[in-house]
């Protein structure tokens, strides 16, 4: 959900209001009373009010999460946040036809792997993904929500997905051999697509974000993938299959980053900012300069900042 929704209004009947109050109380929300309302609930920086009229109002920082993961699926039984399915059908009808979406995670993160994922959808599963609230992973700030959605995606599409994780050591070897991030990414896209095509050999086309010449990906495909129609365009995450792939890739990245942190004996932060530089310098004290290659993508300029900054 791009931008982050901080206000939400809906209608709820008396039974739904009672169910929501009980669910919120069970999750540690503070319940109190205000004029003309059945109840008000507050937690952190989010407020929920259910009025005698049946009006339900959610406001604050956590609106997106509580609406998508409690209010709509469990109380209202509908999904209106995230992708607007009917509008999408009019604007991009091809999104609801059989195809694969490909996306990656970790490309801009110094520590951890590069993970590429692919998801196949058809008319039925694409609609189910919309209804489940699937959206571009970059619009979702919570790792817990990413994990929750990843589970839903796998349940919806069954076996029609694939993930290719490229750990730091392998990534560094590939980069030294290939010498170009876009070519390395094309290799990853080709491998994950080949893996998916083994499961869904009849997939007619694949969609991904535009990161370089699509011919580079096509050239990297093996026999199974050379007849597929490949589409690349900016902001491809608007495609539901690409959005689903972005979530699976991010979920795998987060889990592998945590495991690497355990192996390193320290927390490995995301991104490539000041906290990453500090973590890199702490790592050198424990593992030496050579240890960086086991946990980080060493071609980043971050490496020079760690060693010489």
Tab-separated table of N, CA, C and O in Angstrom, residues 192-294:
chain	number	residue	atom	x	y	z
A	192	UNK	N	15.801	-18.392	-11.492
A	192	UNK	CA	14.539	-18.579	-10.778
A	192	UNK	C	13.401	-18.843	-11.755
A	192	UNK	O	12.483	-19.627	-11.457
A	193	UNK	N	13.471	-18.233	-12.925
A	193	UNK	CA	12.439	-18.483	-13.932
A	193	UNK	C	12.528	-19.908	-14.457
A	193	UNK	O	11.505	-20.582	-14.646
A	194	UNK	N	13.737	-20.377	-14.679
A	194	UNK	CA	13.907	-21.775	-15.107
A	194	UNK	C	13.340	-22.730	-14.059
A	194	UNK	O	12.667	-23.712	-14.399
A	195	UNK	N	13.612	-22.449	-12.801
A	195	UNK	CA	13.091	-23.302	-11.727
A	195	UNK	C	11.564	-23.308	-11.712
A	195	UNK	O	10.930	-24.351	-11.514
A	196	UNK	N	10.977	-22.140	-11.903
A	196	UNK	CA	9.518	-22.042	-11.908
A	196	UNK	C	8.920	-22.778	-13.103
A	196	UNK	O	7.880	-23.435	-12.989
A	197	UNK	N	9.582	-22.674	-14.247
A	197	UNK	CA	9.070	-23.325	-15.451
A	197	UNK	C	9.096	-24.846	-15.350
A	197	UNK	O	8.332	-25.527	-16.030
A	198	UNK	N	9.949	-25.376	-14.493
A	198	UNK	CA	9.918	-26.819	-14.250
A	198	UNK	C	8.616	-27.214	-13.560
A	198	UNK	O	8.103	-28.316	-13.759
A	199	UNK	N	8.079	-26.304	-12.762
A	199	UNK	CA	6.818	-26.564	-12.063
A	199	UNK	C	5.604	-26.188	-12.909
A	199	UNK	O	4.550	-26.820	-12.810
A	200	UNK	N	5.750	-25.126	-13.710
A	200	UNK	CA	4.644	-24.643	-14.541
A	200	UNK	C	5.162	-24.509	-15.973
A	200	UNK	O	5.404	-23.397	-16.462
A	201	UNK	N	5.346	-25.613	-16.681
A	201	UNK	CA	5.960	-25.553	-18.016
A	201	UNK	C	5.137	-24.783	-19.044
A	201	UNK	O	5.675	-24.321	-20.049
A	202	UNK	N	3.846	-24.615	-18.777
A	202	UNK	CA	3.012	-23.906	-19.741
A	202	UNK	C	2.928	-22.413	-19.524
A	202	UNK	O	2.159	-21.724	-20.227
A	203	UNK	N	3.710	-21.870	-18.595
A	203	UNK	CA	3.666	-20.417	-18.334
A	203	UNK	C	4.040	-19.659	-19.597
A	203	UNK	O	5.140	-19.839	-20.125
A	204	UNK	N	3.164	-18.781	-20.103
A	204	UNK	CA	3.423	-18.142	-21.393
A	204	UNK	C	4.312	-16.912	-21.350
A	204	UNK	O	4.947	-16.564	-22.346
A	205	UNK	N	4.355	-16.213	-20.201
A	205	UNK	CA	5.132	-14.972	-20.145
A	205	UNK	C	5.555	-14.684	-18.715
A	205	UNK	O	4.997	-15.230	-17.765
A	206	UNK	N	6.545	-13.803	-18.595
A	206	UNK	CA	7.047	-13.409	-17.288
A	206	UNK	C	7.250	-11.899	-17.261
A	206	UNK	O	7.610	-11.292	-18.275
A	207	UNK	N	7.015	-11.306	-16.097
A	207	UNK	CA	7.098	-9.852	-15.920
A	207	UNK	C	8.087	-9.544	-14.803
A	207	UNK	O	8.094	-10.210	-13.764
A	208	UNK	N	8.938	-8.543	-15.026
A	208	UNK	CA	9.851	-8.101	-13.973
A	208	UNK	C	10.099	-6.609	-14.101
A	208	UNK	O	9.767	-5.994	-15.116
A	209	UNK	N	10.698	-6.046	-13.073
A	209	UNK	CA	11.078	-4.642	-13.110
A	209	UNK	C	12.199	-4.451	-14.132
A	209	UNK	O	12.967	-5.378	-14.410
A	210	UNK	N	12.300	-3.264	-14.675
A	210	UNK	CA	13.327	-2.987	-15.678
A	210	UNK	C	14.627	-2.583	-14.989
A	210	UNK	O	14.715	-1.547	-14.352
A	211	UNK	N	15.643	-3.428	-15.097
A	211	UNK	CA	16.925	-3.130	-14.466
A	211	UNK	C	18.065	-3.157	-15.475
A	211	UNK	O	19.194	-2.852	-15.153
A	212	UNK	N	17.783	-3.515	-16.688
A	212	UNK	CA	18.798	-3.596	-17.735
A	212	UNK	C	18.159	-4.145	-19.003
A	212	UNK	O	16.937	-4.245	-19.103
A	213	UNK	N	18.956	-4.512	-19.966
A	213	UNK	CA	18.438	-5.057	-21.217
A	213	UNK	C	17.834	-6.441	-20.973
A	213	UNK	O	18.490	-7.316	-20.408
A	214	UNK	N	16.577	-6.609	-21.410
A	214	UNK	CA	15.952	-7.912	-21.178
A	214	UNK	C	16.653	-9.014	-21.974
A	214	UNK	O	16.576	-10.195	-21.616
A	215	UNK	N	17.361	-8.627	-23.024
A	215	UNK	CA	18.127	-9.613	-23.787
A	215	UNK	C	19.175	-10.305	-22.918
A	215	UNK	O	19.545	-11.447	-23.165
A	216	UNK	N	19.652	-9.587	-21.885
A	216	UNK	CA	20.635	-10.177	-20.983
A	216	UNK	C	20.024	-11.344	-20.212
A	216	UNK	O	20.658	-12.375	-20.010
A	217	UNK	N	18.763	-11.172	-19.796
A	217	UNK	CA	18.064	-12.253	-19.109
A	217	UNK	C	17.782	-13.390	-20.085
A	217	UNK	O	18.009	-14.564	-19.781
A	218	UNK	N	17.280	-13.040	-21.259
A	218	UNK	CA	16.945	-14.067	-22.248
A	218	UNK	C	18.174	-14.895	-22.622
A	218	UNK	O	18.098	-16.109	-22.791
A	219	UNK	N	19.310	-14.225	-22.728
A	219	UNK	CA	20.546	-14.922	-23.080
A	219	UNK	C	20.957	-15.900	-21.982
A	219	UNK	O	21.542	-16.956	-22.253
A	220	UNK	N	20.639	-15.549	-20.723
A	220	UNK	CA	21.024	-16.395	-19.595
A	220	UNK	C	20.073	-17.574	-19.397
A	220	UNK	O	20.389	-18.511	-18.663
A	221	UNK	N	18.898	-17.539	-20.051
A	221	UNK	CA	17.938	-18.626	-19.900
A	221	UNK	C	18.431	-19.887	-20.590
A	221	UNK	O	19.066	-19.833	-21.639
A	222	UNK	N	18.092	-20.994	-19.987
A	222	UNK	CA	18.406	-22.284	-20.581
A	222	UNK	C	17.281	-22.680	-21.536
A	222	UNK	O	16.359	-21.906	-21.792
A	223	UNK	N	17.325	-23.872	-22.029
A	223	UNK	CA	16.387	-24.322	-23.060
A	223	UNK	C	14.931	-24.149	-22.658
A	223	UNK	O	14.100	-23.709	-23.456
A	224	UNK	N	14.621	-24.462	-21.400
A	224	UNK	CA	13.227	-24.428	-20.957
A	224	UNK	C	12.622	-23.040	-21.014
A	224	UNK	O	11.406	-22.890	-21.130
A	225	UNK	N	13.448	-21.993	-20.920
A	225	UNK	CA	12.911	-20.655	-20.845
A	225	UNK	C	13.021	-19.823	-22.099
A	225	UNK	O	12.587	-18.674	-22.126
A	226	UNK	N	13.584	-20.384	-23.152
A	226	UNK	CA	13.885	-19.547	-24.313
A	226	UNK	C	12.684	-19.236	-25.187
A	226	UNK	O	12.786	-18.437	-26.114
A	227	UNK	N	11.547	-19.860	-24.921
A	227	UNK	CA	10.358	-19.561	-25.715
A	227	UNK	C	9.393	-18.647	-24.968
A	227	UNK	O	8.365	-18.257	-25.519
A	228	UNK	N	9.712	-18.290	-23.733
A	228	UNK	CA	8.795	-17.486	-22.937
A	228	UNK	C	8.846	-16.022	-23.361
A	228	UNK	O	9.885	-15.514	-23.793
A	229	UNK	N	7.722	-15.343	-23.252
A	229	UNK	CA	7.657	-13.906	-23.516
A	229	UNK	C	8.057	-13.173	-22.236
A	229	UNK	O	7.436	-13.362	-21.191
A	230	UNK	N	9.095	-12.364	-22.318
A	230	UNK	CA	9.603	-11.659	-21.145
A	230	UNK	C	9.313	-10.173	-21.270
A	230	UNK	O	9.644	-9.545	-22.274
A	231	UNK	N	8.675	-9.600	-20.237
A	231	UNK	CA	8.333	-8.184	-20.227
A	231	UNK	C	9.050	-7.506	-19.064
A	231	UNK	O	9.056	-8.027	-17.950
A	232	UNK	N	9.662	-6.359	-19.338
A	232	UNK	CA	10.279	-5.550	-18.300
A	232	UNK	C	9.758	-4.134	-18.414
A	232	UNK	O	9.691	-3.588	-19.516
A	233	UNK	N	9.376	-3.551	-17.292
A	233	UNK	CA	8.976	-2.150	-17.317
A	233	UNK	C	9.138	-1.557	-15.919
A	233	UNK	O	9.142	-2.290	-14.922
A	234	UNK	N	9.277	-0.219	-15.821
A	234	UNK	CA	9.460	0.422	-14.515
A	234	UNK	C	8.253	0.198	-13.607
A	234	UNK	O	7.119	0.097	-14.068
A	235	UNK	N	8.511	0.087	-12.319
A	235	UNK	CA	7.480	-0.101	-11.301
A	235	UNK	C	6.613	-1.320	-11.595
A	235	UNK	O	5.385	-1.294	-11.450
A	236	UNK	N	7.265	-2.398	-11.993
A	236	UNK	CA	6.543	-3.628	-12.308
A	236	UNK	C	5.866	-4.218	-11.083
A	236	UNK	O	5.005	-5.092	-11.217
A	237	UNK	N	6.231	-3.755	-9.869
A	237	UNK	CA	5.621	-4.281	-8.649
A	237	UNK	C	4.130	-3.997	-8.579
A	237	UNK	O	3.424	-4.535	-7.724
A	238	UNK	N	3.613	-3.147	-9.488
A	238	UNK	CA	2.167	-2.949	-9.560
A	238	UNK	C	1.470	-4.202	-10.071
A	238	UNK	O	0.271	-4.375	-9.868
A	239	UNK	N	2.225	-5.055	-10.742
A	239	UNK	CA	1.693	-6.341	-11.180
A	239	UNK	C	1.598	-7.261	-9.966
A	239	UNK	O	2.544	-7.381	-9.192
A	240	UNK	N	0.469	-7.929	-9.797
A	240	UNK	CA	0.243	-8.719	-8.592
A	240	UNK	C	1.234	-9.873	-8.468
A	240	UNK	O	1.665	-10.222	-7.364
A	241	UNK	N	1.635	-10.470	-9.587
A	241	UNK	CA	2.607	-11.577	-9.524
A	241	UNK	C	3.976	-11.067	-9.105
A	241	UNK	O	4.688	-11.720	-8.323
A	242	UNK	N	4.375	-9.905	-9.600
A	242	UNK	CA	5.661	-9.311	-9.214
A	242	UNK	C	5.624	-8.901	-7.747
A	242	UNK	O	6.594	-9.094	-7.001
A	243	UNK	N	4.492	-8.332	-7.315
A	243	UNK	CA	4.352	-7.958	-5.907
A	243	UNK	C	4.481	-9.182	-5.011
A	243	UNK	O	5.149	-9.145	-3.964
A	244	UNK	N	3.849	-10.281	-5.409
A	244	UNK	CA	3.949	-11.520	-4.626
A	244	UNK	C	5.394	-12.011	-4.579
A	244	UNK	O	5.891	-12.443	-3.530
A	245	UNK	N	6.082	-11.936	-5.718
A	245	UNK	CA	7.489	-12.348	-5.762
A	245	UNK	C	8.342	-11.457	-4.864
A	245	UNK	O	9.271	-11.937	-4.197
A	246	UNK	N	8.031	-10.173	-4.818
A	246	UNK	CA	8.809	-9.261	-3.983
A	246	UNK	C	8.669	-9.620	-2.508
A	246	UNK	O	9.631	-9.508	-1.737
A	247	UNK	N	7.497	-10.075	-2.113
A	247	UNK	CA	7.281	-10.460	-0.717
A	247	UNK	C	8.017	-11.753	-0.388
A	247	UNK	O	8.659	-11.864	0.659
A	248	UNK	N	7.939	-12.747	-1.279
A	248	UNK	CA	8.663	-14.000	-1.024
A	248	UNK	C	10.172	-13.757	-0.961
A	248	UNK	O	10.870	-14.339	-0.118
A	249	UNK	N	10.667	-12.893	-1.842
A	249	UNK	CA	12.099	-12.592	-1.835
A	249	UNK	C	12.496	-11.881	-0.545
A	249	UNK	O	13.525	-12.208	0.073
A	250	UNK	N	11.696	-10.920	-0.110
A	250	UNK	CA	12.041	-10.184	1.108
A	250	UNK	C	11.961	-11.081	2.336
A	250	UNK	O	12.804	-11.001	3.242
A	251	UNK	N	10.962	-11.938	2.383
A	251	UNK	CA	10.830	-12.852	3.515
A	251	UNK	C	12.047	-13.769	3.622
A	251	UNK	O	12.601	-13.966	4.712
A	252	UNK	N	12.487	-14.301	2.496
A	252	UNK	CA	13.668	-15.167	2.495
A	252	UNK	C	14.909	-14.383	2.884
A	252	UNK	O	15.772	-14.879	3.628
A	253	UNK	N	15.020	-13.147	2.379
A	253	UNK	CA	16.175	-12.310	2.732
A	253	UNK	C	16.236	-12.075	4.232
A	253	UNK	O	17.290	-12.218	4.855
A	254	UNK	N	15.121	-11.694	4.827
A	254	UNK	CA	15.091	-11.382	6.262
A	254	UNK	C	15.484	-12.598	7.084
A	254	UNK	O	16.283	-12.498	8.036
A	255	UNK	N	14.945	-13.760	6.741
A	255	UNK	CA	15.249	-14.967	7.515
A	255	UNK	C	16.724	-15.358	7.383
A	255	UNK	O	17.374	-15.746	8.354
A	256	UNK	N	17.263	-15.233	6.186
A	256	UNK	CA	18.675	-15.583	5.996
A	256	UNK	C	19.597	-14.558	6.634
A	256	UNK	O	20.673	-14.907	7.133
A	257	UNK	N	19.205	-13.291	6.642
A	257	UNK	CA	20.007	-12.269	7.307
A	257	UNK	C	20.084	-12.544	8.808
A	257	UNK	O	21.150	-12.384	9.428
A	258	UNK	N	18.983	-12.990	9.392
A	258	UNK	CA	18.978	-13.320	10.813
A	258	UNK	C	19.907	-14.498	11.100
A	258	UNK	O	20.648	-14.496	12.088
A	259	UNK	N	19.888	-15.502	10.227
A	259	UNK	CA	20.764	-16.659	10.421
A	259	UNK	C	22.233	-16.269	10.280
A	259	UNK	O	23.093	-16.744	11.029
A	260	UNK	N	22.519	-15.399	9.324
A	260	UNK	CA	23.890	-14.925	9.165
A	260	UNK	C	24.347	-14.139	10.392
A	260	UNK	O	25.500	-14.245	10.823
A	261	UNK	N	23.436	-13.349	10.948
A	261	UNK	CA	23.763	-12.608	12.160
A	261	UNK	C	24.112	-13.532	13.315
A	261	UNK	O	25.040	-13.268	14.083
A	262	UNK	N	23.353	-14.626	13.413
A	262	UNK	CA	23.648	-15.609	14.462
A	262	UNK	C	25.029	-16.223	14.250
A	262	UNK	O	25.800	-16.409	15.195
A	263	UNK	N	25.347	-16.521	12.993
A	263	UNK	CA	26.655	-17.097	12.684
A	263	UNK	C	27.782	-16.102	12.952
A	263	UNK	O	28.883	-16.478	13.373
A	264	UNK	N	27.492	-14.817	12.697
A	264	UNK	CA	28.509	-13.785	12.905
A	264	UNK	C	28.652	-13.404	14.376
A	264	UNK	O	29.650	-12.796	14.774
A	265	UNK	N	27.644	-13.747	15.171
A	265	UNK	CA	27.674	-13.374	16.580
A	265	UNK	C	27.322	-11.918	16.821
A	265	UNK	O	27.652	-11.355	17.864
A	266	UNK	N	26.617	-11.293	15.869
A	266	UNK	CA	26.201	-9.906	16.026
A	266	UNK	C	25.023	-9.620	15.114
A	266	UNK	O	24.772	-10.341	14.150
A	267	UNK	N	24.304	-8.578	15.420
A	267	UNK	CA	23.177	-8.178	14.584
A	267	UNK	C	23.692	-7.580	13.284
A	267	UNK	O	24.599	-6.750	13.300
A	268	UNK	N	23.125	-8.013	12.160
A	268	UNK	CA	23.493	-7.465	10.855
A	268	UNK	C	22.361	-6.568	10.369
A	268	UNK	O	21.297	-7.055	9.974
A	269	UNK	N	22.561	-5.260	10.393
A	269	UNK	CA	21.491	-4.343	9.998
A	269	UNK	C	21.248	-4.343	8.495
A	269	UNK	O	22.116	-4.706	7.698
A	270	UNK	N	20.055	-3.947	8.113
A	270	UNK	CA	19.701	-3.833	6.695
A	270	UNK	C	20.264	-2.532	6.137
A	270	UNK	O	20.654	-1.631	6.856
A	271	UNK	N	20.253	-2.428	4.794
A	271	UNK	CA	20.675	-1.213	4.134
A	271	UNK	C	22.183	-1.090	4.004
A	271	UNK	O	22.911	-2.088	4.010
A	272	UNK	N	22.632	0.167	3.902
A	272	UNK	CA	24.072	0.413	3.756
A	272	UNK	C	24.461	1.729	4.427
A	272	UNK	O	25.369	2.419	3.979
A	273	UNK	N	23.774	2.060	5.520
A	273	UNK	CA	24.003	3.332	6.194
A	273	UNK	C	25.048	3.278	7.282
A	273	UNK	O	25.852	2.336	7.380
A	274	UNK	N	25.020	4.288	8.152
A	274	UNK	CA	26.035	4.430	9.195
A	274	UNK	C	26.035	3.240	10.152
A	274	UNK	O	27.101	2.799	10.607
A	275	UNK	N	24.843	2.711	10.471
A	275	UNK	CA	24.790	1.569	11.385
A	275	UNK	C	25.407	0.319	10.764
A	275	UNK	O	25.969	-0.533	11.459
A	276	UNK	N	25.348	0.234	9.439
A	276	UNK	CA	25.965	-0.889	8.731
A	276	UNK	C	27.485	-0.765	8.784
A	276	UNK	O	28.201	-1.758	8.989
A	277	UNK	N	27.986	0.444	8.609
A	277	UNK	CA	29.434	0.678	8.688
A	277	UNK	C	29.951	0.315	10.076
A	277	UNK	O	30.985	-0.349	10.229
A	278	UNK	N	29.209	0.728	11.104
A	278	UNK	CA	29.606	0.405	12.476
A	278	UNK	C	29.613	-1.108	12.693
A	278	UNK	O	30.530	-1.652	13.331
A	279	UNK	N	28.603	-1.799	12.162
A	279	UNK	CA	28.543	-3.260	12.302
A	279	UNK	C	29.696	-3.928	11.563
A	279	UNK	O	30.262	-4.920	12.026
A	280	UNK	N	30.063	-3.362	10.404
A	280	UNK	CA	31.179	-3.909	9.639
A	280	UNK	C	32.497	-3.776	10.376
A	280	UNK	O	33.326	-4.700	10.365
A	281	UNK	N	32.696	-2.660	11.025
A	281	UNK	CA	33.938	-2.458	11.785
A	281	UNK	C	33.987	-3.391	12.992
A	281	UNK	O	35.048	-3.915	13.345
A	282	UNK	N	32.830	-3.625	13.617
A	282	UNK	CA	32.786	-4.569	14.731
A	282	UNK	C	33.083	-5.984	14.240
A	282	UNK	O	33.756	-6.766	14.923
A	283	UNK	N	32.623	-6.294	13.042
A	283	UNK	CA	32.846	-7.627	12.473
A	283	UNK	C	34.334	-7.877	12.220
A	283	UNK	O	34.851	-8.978	12.445
A	284	UNK	N	35.023	-6.857	11.724
A	284	UNK	CA	36.451	-6.999	11.437
A	284	UNK	C	37.233	-7.345	12.712
A	284	UNK	O	38.164	-8.149	12.695
A	285	UNK	N	36.808	-6.759	13.827
A	285	UNK	CA	37.488	-7.042	15.095
A	285	UNK	C	37.339	-8.509	15.482
A	285	UNK	O	38.225	-9.089	16.110
A	286	UNK	N	36.217	-9.103	15.087
A	286	UNK	CA	35.941	-10.497	15.460
A	286	UNK	C	36.415	-11.480	14.399
A	286	UNK	O	37.005	-12.524	14.716
A	287	UNK	N	36.156	-11.149	13.140
A	287	UNK	CA	36.387	-12.108	12.049
A	287	UNK	C	37.526	-11.713	11.107
A	287	UNK	O	37.840	-12.477	10.191
A	288	UNK	N	38.085	-10.521	11.293
A	288	UNK	CA	39.126	-10.061	10.387
A	288	UNK	C	38.543	-9.535	9.088
A	288	UNK	O	37.355	-9.681	8.817
A	289	UNK	N	39.391	-8.931	8.269
A	289	UNK	CA	38.916	-8.367	7.003
A	289	UNK	C	38.302	-9.420	6.103
A	289	UNK	O	37.307	-9.180	5.420
A	290	UNK	N	38.891	-10.606	6.100
A	290	UNK	CA	38.369	-11.665	5.240
A	290	UNK	C	36.974	-12.108	5.631
A	290	UNK	O	36.234	-12.654	4.805
A	291	UNK	N	36.577	-11.853	6.870
A	291	UNK	CA	35.258	-12.256	7.331
A	291	UNK	C	34.125	-11.509	6.655
A	291	UNK	O	33.005	-12.026	6.561
A	292	UNK	N	34.414	-10.299	6.171
A	292	UNK	CA	33.363	-9.530	5.507
A	292	UNK	C	32.773	-10.288	4.326
A	292	UNK	O	31.568	-10.227	4.075
A	293	UNK	N	33.606	-10.986	3.579
A	293	UNK	CA	33.145	-11.688	2.382
A	293	UNK	C	32.174	-12.816	2.704
A	293	UNK	O	31.445	-13.273	1.816
A	294	UNK	N	32.148	-13.267	3.952
A	294	UNK	CA	31.226	-14.323	4.349
A	294	UNK	C	29.846	-13.782	4.695
A	294	UNK	O	28.870	-14.543	4.736
